[in-house]
mmCIF file of C-alpha atoms in Angstrom:
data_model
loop_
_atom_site.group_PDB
_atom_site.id
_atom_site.type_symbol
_atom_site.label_atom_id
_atom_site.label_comp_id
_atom_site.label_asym_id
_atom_site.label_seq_id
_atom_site.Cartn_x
_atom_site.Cartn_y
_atom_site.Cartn_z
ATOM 1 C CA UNK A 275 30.095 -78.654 -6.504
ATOM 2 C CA UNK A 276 32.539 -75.737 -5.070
ATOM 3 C CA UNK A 277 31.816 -73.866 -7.884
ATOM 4 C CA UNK A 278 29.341 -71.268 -6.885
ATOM 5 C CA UNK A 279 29.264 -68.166 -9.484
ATOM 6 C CA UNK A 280 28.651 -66.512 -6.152
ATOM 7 C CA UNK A 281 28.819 -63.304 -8.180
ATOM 8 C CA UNK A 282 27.814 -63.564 -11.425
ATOM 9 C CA UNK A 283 27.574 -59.917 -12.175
ATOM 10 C CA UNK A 284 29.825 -59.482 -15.458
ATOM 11 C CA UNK A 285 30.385 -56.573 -17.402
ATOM 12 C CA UNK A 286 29.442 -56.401 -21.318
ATOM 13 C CA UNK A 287 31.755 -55.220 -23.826
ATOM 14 C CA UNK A 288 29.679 -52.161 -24.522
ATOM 15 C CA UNK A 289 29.505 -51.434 -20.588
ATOM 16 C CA UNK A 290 33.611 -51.909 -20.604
ATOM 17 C CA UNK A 291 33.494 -49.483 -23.062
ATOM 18 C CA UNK A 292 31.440 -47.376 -21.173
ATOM 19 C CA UNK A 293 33.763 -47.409 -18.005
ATOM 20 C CA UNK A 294 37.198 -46.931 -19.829
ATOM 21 C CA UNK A 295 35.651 -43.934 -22.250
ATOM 22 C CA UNK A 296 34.364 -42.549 -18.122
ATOM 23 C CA UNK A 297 38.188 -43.352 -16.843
ATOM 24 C CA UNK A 298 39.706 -41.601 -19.553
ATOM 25 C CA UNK A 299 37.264 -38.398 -19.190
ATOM 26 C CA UNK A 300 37.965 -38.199 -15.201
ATOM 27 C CA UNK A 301 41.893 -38.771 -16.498
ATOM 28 C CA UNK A 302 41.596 -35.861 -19.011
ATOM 29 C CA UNK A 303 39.622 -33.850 -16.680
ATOM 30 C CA UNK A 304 42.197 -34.325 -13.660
ATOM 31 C CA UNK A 305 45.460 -34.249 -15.684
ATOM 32 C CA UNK A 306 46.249 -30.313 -15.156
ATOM 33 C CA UNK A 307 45.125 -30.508 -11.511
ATOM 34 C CA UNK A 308 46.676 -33.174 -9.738
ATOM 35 C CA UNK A 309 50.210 -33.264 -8.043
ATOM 36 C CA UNK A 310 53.168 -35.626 -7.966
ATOM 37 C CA UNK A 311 54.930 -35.514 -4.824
ATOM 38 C CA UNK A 312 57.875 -37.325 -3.517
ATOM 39 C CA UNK A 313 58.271 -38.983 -0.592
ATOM 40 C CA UNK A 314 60.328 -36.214 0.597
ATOM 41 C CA UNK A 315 57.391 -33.404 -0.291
ATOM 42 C CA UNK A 316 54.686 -35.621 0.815
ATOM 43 C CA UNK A 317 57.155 -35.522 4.950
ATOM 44 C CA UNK A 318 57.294 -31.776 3.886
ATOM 45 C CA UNK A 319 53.851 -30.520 3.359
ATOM 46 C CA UNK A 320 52.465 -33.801 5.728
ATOM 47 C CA UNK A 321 48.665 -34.029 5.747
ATOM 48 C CA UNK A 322 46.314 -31.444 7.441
ATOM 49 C CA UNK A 323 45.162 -33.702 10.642
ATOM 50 C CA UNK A 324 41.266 -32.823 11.996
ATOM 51 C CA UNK A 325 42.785 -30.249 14.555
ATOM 52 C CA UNK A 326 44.354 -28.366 11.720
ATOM 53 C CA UNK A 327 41.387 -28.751 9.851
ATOM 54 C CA UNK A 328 39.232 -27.168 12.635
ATOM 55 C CA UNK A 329 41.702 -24.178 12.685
ATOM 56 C CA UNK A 330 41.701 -23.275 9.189
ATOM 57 C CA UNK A 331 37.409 -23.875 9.301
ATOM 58 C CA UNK A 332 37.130 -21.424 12.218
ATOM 59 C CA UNK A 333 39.870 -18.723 10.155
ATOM 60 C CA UNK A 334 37.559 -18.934 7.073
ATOM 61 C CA UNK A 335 34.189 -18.673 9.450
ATOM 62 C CA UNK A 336 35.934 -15.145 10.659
ATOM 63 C CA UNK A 337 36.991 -14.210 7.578
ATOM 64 C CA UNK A 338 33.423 -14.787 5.883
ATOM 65 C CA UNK A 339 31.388 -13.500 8.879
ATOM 66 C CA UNK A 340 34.085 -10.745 10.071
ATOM 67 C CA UNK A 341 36.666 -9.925 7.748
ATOM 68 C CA UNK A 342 37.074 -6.351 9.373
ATOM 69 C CA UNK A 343 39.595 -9.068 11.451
ATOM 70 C CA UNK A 344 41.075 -10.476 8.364
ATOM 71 C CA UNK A 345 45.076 -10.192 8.014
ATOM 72 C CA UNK A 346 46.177 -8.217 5.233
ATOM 73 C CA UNK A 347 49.093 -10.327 4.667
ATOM 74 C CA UNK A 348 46.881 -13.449 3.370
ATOM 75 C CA UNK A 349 45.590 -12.963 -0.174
ATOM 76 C CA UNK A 350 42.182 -14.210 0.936
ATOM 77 C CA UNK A 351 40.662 -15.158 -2.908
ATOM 78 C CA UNK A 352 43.485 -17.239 -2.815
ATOM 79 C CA UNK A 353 42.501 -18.503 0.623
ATOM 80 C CA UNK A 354 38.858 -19.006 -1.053
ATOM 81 C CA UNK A 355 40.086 -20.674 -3.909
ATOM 82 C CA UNK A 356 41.979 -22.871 -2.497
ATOM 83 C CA UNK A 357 39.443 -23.806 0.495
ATOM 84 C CA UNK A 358 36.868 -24.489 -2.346
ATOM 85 C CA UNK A 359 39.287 -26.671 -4.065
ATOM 86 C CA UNK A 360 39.816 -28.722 -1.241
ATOM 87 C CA UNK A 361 36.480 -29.163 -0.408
ATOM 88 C CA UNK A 362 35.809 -30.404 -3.642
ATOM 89 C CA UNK A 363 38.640 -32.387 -3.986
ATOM 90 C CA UNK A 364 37.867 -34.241 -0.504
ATOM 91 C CA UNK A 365 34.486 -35.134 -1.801
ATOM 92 C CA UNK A 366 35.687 -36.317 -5.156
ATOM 93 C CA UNK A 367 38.595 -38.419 -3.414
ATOM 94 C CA UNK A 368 35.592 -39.958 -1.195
ATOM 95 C CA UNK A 369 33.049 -40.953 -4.119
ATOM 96 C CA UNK A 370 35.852 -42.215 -6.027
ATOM 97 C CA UNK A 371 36.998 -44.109 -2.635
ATOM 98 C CA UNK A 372 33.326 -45.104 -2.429
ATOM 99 C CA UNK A 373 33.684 -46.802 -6.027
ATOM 100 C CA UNK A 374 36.412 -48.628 -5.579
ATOM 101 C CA UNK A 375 35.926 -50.066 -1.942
ATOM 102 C CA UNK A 376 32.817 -51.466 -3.956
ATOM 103 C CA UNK A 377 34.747 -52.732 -7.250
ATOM 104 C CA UNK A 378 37.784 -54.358 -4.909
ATOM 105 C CA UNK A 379 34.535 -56.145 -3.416
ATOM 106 C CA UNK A 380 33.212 -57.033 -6.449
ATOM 107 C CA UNK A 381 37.091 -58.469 -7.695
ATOM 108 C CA UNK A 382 36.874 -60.296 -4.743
ATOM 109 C CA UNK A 383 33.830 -61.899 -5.335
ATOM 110 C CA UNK A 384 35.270 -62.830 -9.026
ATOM 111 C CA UNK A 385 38.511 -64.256 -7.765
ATOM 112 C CA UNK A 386 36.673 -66.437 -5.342
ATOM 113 C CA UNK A 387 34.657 -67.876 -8.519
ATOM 114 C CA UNK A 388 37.702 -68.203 -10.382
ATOM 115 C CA UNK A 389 39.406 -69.810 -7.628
ATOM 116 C CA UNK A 390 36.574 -72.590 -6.698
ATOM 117 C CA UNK A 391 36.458 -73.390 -10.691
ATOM 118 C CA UNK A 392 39.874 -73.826 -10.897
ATOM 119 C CA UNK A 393 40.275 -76.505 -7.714
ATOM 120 C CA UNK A 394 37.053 -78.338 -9.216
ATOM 121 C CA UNK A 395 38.505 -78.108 -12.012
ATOM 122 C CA UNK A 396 41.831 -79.310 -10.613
ATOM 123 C CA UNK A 397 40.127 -82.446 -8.991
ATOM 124 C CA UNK A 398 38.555 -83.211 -12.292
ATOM 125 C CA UNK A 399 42.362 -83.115 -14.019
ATOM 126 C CA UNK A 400 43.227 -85.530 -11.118
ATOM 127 C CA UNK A 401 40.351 -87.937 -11.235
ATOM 128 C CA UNK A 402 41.284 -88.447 -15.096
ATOM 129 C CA UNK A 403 44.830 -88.650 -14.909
ATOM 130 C CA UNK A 404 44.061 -91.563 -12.471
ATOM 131 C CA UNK A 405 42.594 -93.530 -15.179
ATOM 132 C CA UNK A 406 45.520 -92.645 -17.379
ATOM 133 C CA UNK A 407 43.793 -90.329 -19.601
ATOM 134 C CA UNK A 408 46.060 -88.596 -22.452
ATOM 135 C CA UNK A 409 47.611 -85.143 -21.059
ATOM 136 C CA UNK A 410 45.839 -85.131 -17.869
ATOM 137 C CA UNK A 411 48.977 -86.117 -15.768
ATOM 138 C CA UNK A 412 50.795 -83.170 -17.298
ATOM 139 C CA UNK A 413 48.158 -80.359 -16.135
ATOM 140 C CA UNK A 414 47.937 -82.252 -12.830
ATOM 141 C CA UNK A 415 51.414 -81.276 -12.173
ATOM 142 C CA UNK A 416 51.637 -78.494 -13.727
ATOM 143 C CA UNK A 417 48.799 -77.251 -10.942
ATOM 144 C CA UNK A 418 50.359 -79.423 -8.165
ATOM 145 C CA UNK A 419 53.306 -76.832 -7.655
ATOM 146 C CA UNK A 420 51.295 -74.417 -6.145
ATOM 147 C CA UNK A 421 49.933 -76.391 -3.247
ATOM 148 C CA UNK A 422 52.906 -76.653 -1.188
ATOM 149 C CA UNK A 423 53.119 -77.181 2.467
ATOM 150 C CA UNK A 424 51.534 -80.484 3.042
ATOM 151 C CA UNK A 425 48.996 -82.197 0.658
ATOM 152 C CA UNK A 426 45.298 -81.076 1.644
ATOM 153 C CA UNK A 427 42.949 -82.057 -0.322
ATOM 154 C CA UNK A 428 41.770 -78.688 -2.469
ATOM 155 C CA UNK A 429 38.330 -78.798 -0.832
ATOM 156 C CA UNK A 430 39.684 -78.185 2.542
ATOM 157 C CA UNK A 431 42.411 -75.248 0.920
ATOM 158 C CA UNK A 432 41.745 -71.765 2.237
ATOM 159 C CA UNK A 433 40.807 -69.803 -0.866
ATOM 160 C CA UNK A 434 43.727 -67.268 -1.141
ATOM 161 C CA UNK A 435 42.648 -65.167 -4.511
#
C-alpha cells in the first residue's frame, strides 16, 4: 500500500488553539514595531552585508570601551537603542526562521500522506469503475485531468505536493 502516514503527527483542536491564541500574541506584540517597506525603500535602505556589520560592531566596541573617541554628532542612546533592537530582532527573525523551516518540513511530510492516499485512492476509483460500479467512472475522470503528459501508472508518478 503507498499509503504510509509517514508523519502522523497531527495537531488537536485544543493545541490549534494553542498556536493561533501564540500567533495572535507575537502579532499583537509586533504590530507597533515592524515596518512596511516598498520595493523602492527596501533598494534604498538595502540590507547591512557582514562587512558593514563588522564596521558598525567595531564603532560600538570604541564607543563602549573608549567613548572619549566618540563623535558628538551621533546621538549615541540612539545608537544603543537601536543596536539592541537589532540584535534582538536578528535573533527573533532566526527562532522564528527556526520554526518554520521545521513546520514547512512537517507540511511536507503531510502533503506527501495526502498525496499517496489520494493515488491509492485513485487506483481504487479505477479498479471499480472497471467493473461498472455506480459513480465511480465520474470521480475517475474527474481525477484523470490532472495526470497529463503521458499515462503513467500513479505508482510510478513523482509525488509533486
Amino acid at each position: 500500500m503507498s499509503f504510509t502516514n509517514f508523519d502522523s503527527r497531527h495537531f488537536s483542536v485544543p493545541e490549534k488553539i494553542a498556536v493561533n491564541a501564540a500567533l495572535a500574541s507575537l502579532e499583537l506584540a509586533f504590530s507597533e514595531k515592524v515596518a512596511n517597506l516598498s520595493a523602492t525603500e527596501r533598494q534604498q535602505y538595502g540590507s547591512v552585508n557582514e562587512q558593514n556589520k563588522l564596521i558598525i560592531n567595531k564603532v560600538k566596541s570604541f564607543h563602549d570601551t573608549q567613548p572619549t573617541l566618540n563623535s558628538p554628532d551621533i546621538d549615541w542612546a540612539e545608537f544603543n537603542s537601536d543596536f539592541d533592537t537589532r540584535e534582538f530582532l536578528q535573533t527573533a527573525i532566526l527562532r522564528l526562521q527556526s520554526l518554520i523551516d521545521g513546520l514547512g518540513n512537517a507540511k511536507i511530510l503531510h502533503d506527501y500522506d495526502n498525496y499517496q492516499a489520494s493515488l491509492t485512492d485513485y487506483d481504487f476509483a479505477k479498479y471499480k469503475a472497471s467493473t461498472s460500479a455506480a459513480g465511480f467512472q465520474t470521480k475517475v475522470s474527474e481525477i484523470a485531468q490532472f495526470f497529463t503528459g503521458g499515462a503513467r501508472p500513479p505508482s510510478a508518478a513523482t509525488p509533486t505536493p
